[in-house]
Short mmCIF file of C-alpha atoms in Angstrom, two decimals:
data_model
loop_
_atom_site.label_atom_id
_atom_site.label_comp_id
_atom_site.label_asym_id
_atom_site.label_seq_id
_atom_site.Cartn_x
_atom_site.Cartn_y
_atom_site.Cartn_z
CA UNK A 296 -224.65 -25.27 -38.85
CA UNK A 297 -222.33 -22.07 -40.01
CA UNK A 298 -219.26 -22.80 -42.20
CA UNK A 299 -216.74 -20.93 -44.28
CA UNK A 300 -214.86 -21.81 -46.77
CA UNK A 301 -211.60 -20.35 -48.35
CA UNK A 302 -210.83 -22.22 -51.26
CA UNK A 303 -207.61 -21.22 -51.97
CA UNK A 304 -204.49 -22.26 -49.57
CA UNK A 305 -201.96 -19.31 -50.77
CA UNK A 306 -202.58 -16.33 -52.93
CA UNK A 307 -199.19 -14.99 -54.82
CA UNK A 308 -199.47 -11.38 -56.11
CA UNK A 309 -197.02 -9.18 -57.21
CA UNK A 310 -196.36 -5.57 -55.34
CA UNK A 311 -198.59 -3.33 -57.04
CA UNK A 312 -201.39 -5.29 -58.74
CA UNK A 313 -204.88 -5.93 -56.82
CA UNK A 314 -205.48 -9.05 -54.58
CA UNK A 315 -208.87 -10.95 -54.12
CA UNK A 316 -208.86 -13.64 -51.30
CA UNK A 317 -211.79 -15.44 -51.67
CA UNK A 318 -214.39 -16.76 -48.86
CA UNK A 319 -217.91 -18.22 -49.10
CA UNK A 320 -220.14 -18.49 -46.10
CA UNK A 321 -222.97 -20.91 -45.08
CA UNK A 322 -225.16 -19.36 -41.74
CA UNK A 323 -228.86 -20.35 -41.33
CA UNK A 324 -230.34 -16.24 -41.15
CA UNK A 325 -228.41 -13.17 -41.55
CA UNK A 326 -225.24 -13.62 -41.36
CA UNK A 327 -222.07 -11.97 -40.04
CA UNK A 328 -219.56 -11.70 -41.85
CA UNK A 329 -215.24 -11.00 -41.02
CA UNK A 330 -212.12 -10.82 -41.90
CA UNK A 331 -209.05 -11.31 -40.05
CA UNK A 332 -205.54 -11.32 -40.89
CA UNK A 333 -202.84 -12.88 -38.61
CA UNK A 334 -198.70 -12.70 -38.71
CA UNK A 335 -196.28 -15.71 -37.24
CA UNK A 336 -196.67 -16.93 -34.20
CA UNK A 337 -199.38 -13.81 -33.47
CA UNK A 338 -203.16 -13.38 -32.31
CA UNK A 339 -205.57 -11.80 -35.10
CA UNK A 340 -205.61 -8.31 -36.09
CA UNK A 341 -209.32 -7.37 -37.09
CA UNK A 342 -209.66 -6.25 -40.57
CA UNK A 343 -213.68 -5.76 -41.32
CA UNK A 344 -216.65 -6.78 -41.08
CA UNK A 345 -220.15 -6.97 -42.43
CA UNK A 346 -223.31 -6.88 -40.51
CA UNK A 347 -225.73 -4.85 -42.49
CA UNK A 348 -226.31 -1.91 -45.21
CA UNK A 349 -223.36 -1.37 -48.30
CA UNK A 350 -222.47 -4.71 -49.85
CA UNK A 351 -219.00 -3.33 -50.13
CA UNK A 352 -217.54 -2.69 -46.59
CA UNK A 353 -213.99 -0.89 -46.46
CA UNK A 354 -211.53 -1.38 -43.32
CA UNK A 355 -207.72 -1.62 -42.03
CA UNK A 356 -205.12 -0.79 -44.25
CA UNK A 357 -206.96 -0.32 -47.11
CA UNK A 358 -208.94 -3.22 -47.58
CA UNK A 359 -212.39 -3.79 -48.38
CA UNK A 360 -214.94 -7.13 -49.08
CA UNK A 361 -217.80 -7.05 -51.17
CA UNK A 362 -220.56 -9.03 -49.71
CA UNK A 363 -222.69 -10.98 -52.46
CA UNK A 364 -226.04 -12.06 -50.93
CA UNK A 365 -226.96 -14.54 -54.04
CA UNK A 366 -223.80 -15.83 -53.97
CA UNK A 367 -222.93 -16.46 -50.26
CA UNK A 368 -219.32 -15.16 -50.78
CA UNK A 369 -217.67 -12.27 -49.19
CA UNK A 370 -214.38 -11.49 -51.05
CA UNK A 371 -211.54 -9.94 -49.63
CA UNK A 372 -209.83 -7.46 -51.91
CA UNK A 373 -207.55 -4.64 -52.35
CA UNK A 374 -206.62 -2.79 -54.97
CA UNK A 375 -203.01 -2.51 -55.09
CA UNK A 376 -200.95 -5.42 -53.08
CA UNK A 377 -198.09 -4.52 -50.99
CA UNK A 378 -195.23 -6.29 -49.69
CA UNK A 379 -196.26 -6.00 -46.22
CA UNK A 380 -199.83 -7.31 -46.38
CA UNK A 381 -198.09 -10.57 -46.85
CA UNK A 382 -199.67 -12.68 -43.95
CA UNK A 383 -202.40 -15.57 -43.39
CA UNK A 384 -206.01 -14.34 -43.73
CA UNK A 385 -209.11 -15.30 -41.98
CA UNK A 386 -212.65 -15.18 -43.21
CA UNK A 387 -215.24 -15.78 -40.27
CA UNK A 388 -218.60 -15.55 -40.04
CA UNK A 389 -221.02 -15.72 -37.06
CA UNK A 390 -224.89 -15.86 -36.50
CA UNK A 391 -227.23 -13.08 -35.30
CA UNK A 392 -227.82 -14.96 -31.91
CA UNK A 393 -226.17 -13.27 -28.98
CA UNK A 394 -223.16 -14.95 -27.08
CA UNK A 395 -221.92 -17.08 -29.99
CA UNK A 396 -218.77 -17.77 -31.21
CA UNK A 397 -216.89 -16.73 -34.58
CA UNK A 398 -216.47 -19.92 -36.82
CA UNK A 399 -213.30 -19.58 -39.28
CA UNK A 400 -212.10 -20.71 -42.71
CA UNK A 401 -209.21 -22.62 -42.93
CA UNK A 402 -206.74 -19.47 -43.83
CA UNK A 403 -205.08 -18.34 -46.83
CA UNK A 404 -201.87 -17.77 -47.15
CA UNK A 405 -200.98 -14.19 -48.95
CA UNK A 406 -198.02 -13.93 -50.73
CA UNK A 407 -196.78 -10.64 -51.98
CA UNK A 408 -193.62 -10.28 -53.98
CA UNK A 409 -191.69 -7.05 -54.66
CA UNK B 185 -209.94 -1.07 -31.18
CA UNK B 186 -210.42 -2.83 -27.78
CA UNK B 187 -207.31 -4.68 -26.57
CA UNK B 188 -207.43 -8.48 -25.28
CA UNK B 189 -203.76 -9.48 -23.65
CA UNK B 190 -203.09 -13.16 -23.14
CA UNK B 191 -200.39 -14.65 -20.93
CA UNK B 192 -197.92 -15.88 -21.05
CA UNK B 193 -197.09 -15.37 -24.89
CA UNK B 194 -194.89 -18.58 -24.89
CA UNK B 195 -194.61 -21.69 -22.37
CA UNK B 196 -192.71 -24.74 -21.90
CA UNK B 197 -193.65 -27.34 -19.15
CA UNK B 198 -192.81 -30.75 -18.49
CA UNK B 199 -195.04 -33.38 -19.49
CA UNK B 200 -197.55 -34.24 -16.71
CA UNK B 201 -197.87 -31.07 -15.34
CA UNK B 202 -200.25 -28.21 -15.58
CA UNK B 203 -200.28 -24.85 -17.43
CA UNK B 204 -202.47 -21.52 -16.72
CA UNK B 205 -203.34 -19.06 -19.39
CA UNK B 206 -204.76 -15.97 -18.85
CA UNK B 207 -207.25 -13.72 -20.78
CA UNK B 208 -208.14 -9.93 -19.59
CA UNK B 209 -209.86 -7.66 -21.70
CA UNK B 210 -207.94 -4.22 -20.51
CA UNK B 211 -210.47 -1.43 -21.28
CA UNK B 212 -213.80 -3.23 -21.52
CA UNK B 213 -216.04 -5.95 -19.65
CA UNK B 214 -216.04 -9.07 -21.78
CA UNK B 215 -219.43 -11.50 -20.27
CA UNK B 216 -218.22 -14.01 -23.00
CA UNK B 217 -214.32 -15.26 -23.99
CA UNK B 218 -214.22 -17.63 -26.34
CA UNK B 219 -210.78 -19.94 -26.32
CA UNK B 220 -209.53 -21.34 -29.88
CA UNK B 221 -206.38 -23.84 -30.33
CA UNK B 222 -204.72 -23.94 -33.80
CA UNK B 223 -202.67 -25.88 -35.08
CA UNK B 224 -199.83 -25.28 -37.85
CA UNK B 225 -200.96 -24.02 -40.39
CA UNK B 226 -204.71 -24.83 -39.99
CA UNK B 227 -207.52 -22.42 -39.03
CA UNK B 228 -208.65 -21.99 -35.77
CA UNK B 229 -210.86 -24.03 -33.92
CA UNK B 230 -213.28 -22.91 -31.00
CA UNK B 231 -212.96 -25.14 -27.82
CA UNK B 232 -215.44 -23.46 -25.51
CA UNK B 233 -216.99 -20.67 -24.75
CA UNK B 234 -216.06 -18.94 -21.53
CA UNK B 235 -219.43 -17.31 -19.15
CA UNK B 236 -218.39 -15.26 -16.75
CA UNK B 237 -219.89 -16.37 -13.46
CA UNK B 238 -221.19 -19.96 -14.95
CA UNK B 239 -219.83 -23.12 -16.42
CA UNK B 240 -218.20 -22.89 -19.58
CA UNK B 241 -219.76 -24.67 -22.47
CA UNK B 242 -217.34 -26.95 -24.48
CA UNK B 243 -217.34 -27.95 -28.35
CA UNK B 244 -218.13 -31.48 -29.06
CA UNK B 245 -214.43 -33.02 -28.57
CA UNK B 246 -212.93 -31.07 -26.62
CA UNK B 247 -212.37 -32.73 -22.48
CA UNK B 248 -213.97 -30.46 -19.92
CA UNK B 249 -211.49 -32.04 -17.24
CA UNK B 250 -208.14 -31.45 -19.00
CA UNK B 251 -208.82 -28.02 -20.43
CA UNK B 252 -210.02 -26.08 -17.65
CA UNK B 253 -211.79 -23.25 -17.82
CA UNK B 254 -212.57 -20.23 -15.32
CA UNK B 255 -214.39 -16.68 -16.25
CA UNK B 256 -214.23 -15.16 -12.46
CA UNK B 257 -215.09 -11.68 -13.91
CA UNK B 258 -215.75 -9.89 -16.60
CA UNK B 259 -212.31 -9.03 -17.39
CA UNK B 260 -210.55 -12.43 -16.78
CA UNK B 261 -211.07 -15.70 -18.38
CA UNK B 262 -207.79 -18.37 -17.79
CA UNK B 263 -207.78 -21.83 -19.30
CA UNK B 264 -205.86 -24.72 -17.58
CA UNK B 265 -203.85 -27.46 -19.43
CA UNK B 266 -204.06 -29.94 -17.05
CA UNK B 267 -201.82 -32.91 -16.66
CA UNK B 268 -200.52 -32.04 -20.11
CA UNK B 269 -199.15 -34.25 -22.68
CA UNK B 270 -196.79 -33.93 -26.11
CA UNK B 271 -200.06 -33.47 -28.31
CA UNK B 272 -201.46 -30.29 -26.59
CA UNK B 273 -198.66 -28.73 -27.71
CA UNK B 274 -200.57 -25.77 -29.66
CA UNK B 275 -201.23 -21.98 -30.07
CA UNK B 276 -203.82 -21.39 -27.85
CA UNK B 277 -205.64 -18.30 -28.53
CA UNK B 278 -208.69 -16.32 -26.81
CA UNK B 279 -210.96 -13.84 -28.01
CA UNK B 280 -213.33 -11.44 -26.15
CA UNK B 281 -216.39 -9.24 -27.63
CA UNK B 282 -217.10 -6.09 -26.28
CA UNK B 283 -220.66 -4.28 -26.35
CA UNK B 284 -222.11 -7.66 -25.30
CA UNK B 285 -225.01 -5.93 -23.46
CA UNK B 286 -225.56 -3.19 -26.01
CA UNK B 287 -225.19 -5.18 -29.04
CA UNK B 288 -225.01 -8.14 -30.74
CA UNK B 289 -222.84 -6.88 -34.39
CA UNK B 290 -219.30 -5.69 -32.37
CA UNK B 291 -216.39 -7.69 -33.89
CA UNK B 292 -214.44 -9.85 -31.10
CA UNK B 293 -210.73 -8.81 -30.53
CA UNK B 294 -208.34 -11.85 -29.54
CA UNK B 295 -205.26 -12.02 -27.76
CA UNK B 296 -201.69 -12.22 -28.78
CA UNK B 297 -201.77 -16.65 -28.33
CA UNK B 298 -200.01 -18.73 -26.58
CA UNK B 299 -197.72 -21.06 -27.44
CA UNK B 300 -197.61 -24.06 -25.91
CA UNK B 301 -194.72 -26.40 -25.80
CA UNK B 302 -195.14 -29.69 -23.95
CA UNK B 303 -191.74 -31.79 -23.57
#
């Protein structure tokens, strides 16, 4: 069975300095990996996403995720935090088959300050 | 990016009666929609899988009878609340792939969600 896990319920960065929202994974085969970010009371915005090639994938808004094979994680980060990328991230991750479904973390909050 | 539009973006019914949602994928053919419900503050969880032109197949859980599904064509998918109660009050939110038929590695787009306020 896939899983992901965010261990971290709320991230608090200041403006300015780089953010890391963690994620690990668990998929029997290859997996496929994303990241989605969502704002109150909205659907999800697609950030990235990692099927193959580069561990480190860049996408929206600056962000990128560094996909570590040995480790099973798939990091969000960015290298300088702002204000508005305060929102609730999603790490998801699906299997190669065709048809199926994106399974989700639990969320993490992100909490920029200025 | 693709765009999914759900409606309506906010409902409130009467307890006991029934609510439609609707899915479209605007500029491409979706053969699977996927429907999630999340609750506060908790991640999202998948309820079924939407086929266009067959049954939909539902997560372990989840009642077939009171959350109806339908997947007509490949560019509508609506999920019914039916006879609803106080506790499927939700955010109900669906989520289409594109490139189903070329490819399996597309990211899915979702809609906006629907919130769901039974009284």
């Amino acid at each position: 069975a896939q899983s992901v896990a965010q261990p971290e319920d709320q991230v608090n960065v200041a403006e300015g300095n780089p953010l890391t929202v963690k994620c690990t994974y668990s998929v029997s085969g290859n997996p496929y990996l994303f990241w989605y970010v969502q704002y109150p009371n909205r659907g999800l915005q697609f950030l990235l996403k990692y099927i193959t090639g580069d561990n480190l994938v860049k996408g929206s808004y600056g962000f990128e995720a560094e996909f570590n094979k040995s480790q099973t994680s798939f990091h969000l980060k960015k290298p300088s935090a702002l204000v508005s990328d305060s929102a609730l991230y999603f790490c998801a991750v699906r299997d190669s088959k065709a048809g199926t479904a994106l399974i989700f973390g639990k969320g993490t909050t992100l909490s920029v300050s200025s | 990016g693709a765009v999914v539009s759900q409606h309506p973006s906010r409902v409130i019914c009467k307890s006991g009666t029934s609510v439609k949602i609707e899915c479209r994928s605007l500029d491409f053919q979706a053969t699977t929609m996927f429907w999630y419900r999340q609750f506060p503050k908790q991640s999202l969880m998948l309820m079924a899988t939407s086929n266009e032109g067959s049954k939909a197949t539902y997560e372990q859980g989840v009642e077939k009878d009171k959350f109806l599904i339908n997947h007509a064509s490949l560019t509508l998918s609506t999920l019914t609340v039916t006879s609803a109660h106080p506790e499927d009050s939700s955010f109900y939110i669906c989520s289409a792939r594109e490139g189903y038929r070329q490819g399996l590695n597309t990211e899915a787009f979702f809609g906006q969600g629907t919130r769901l306020t039974v009284v």
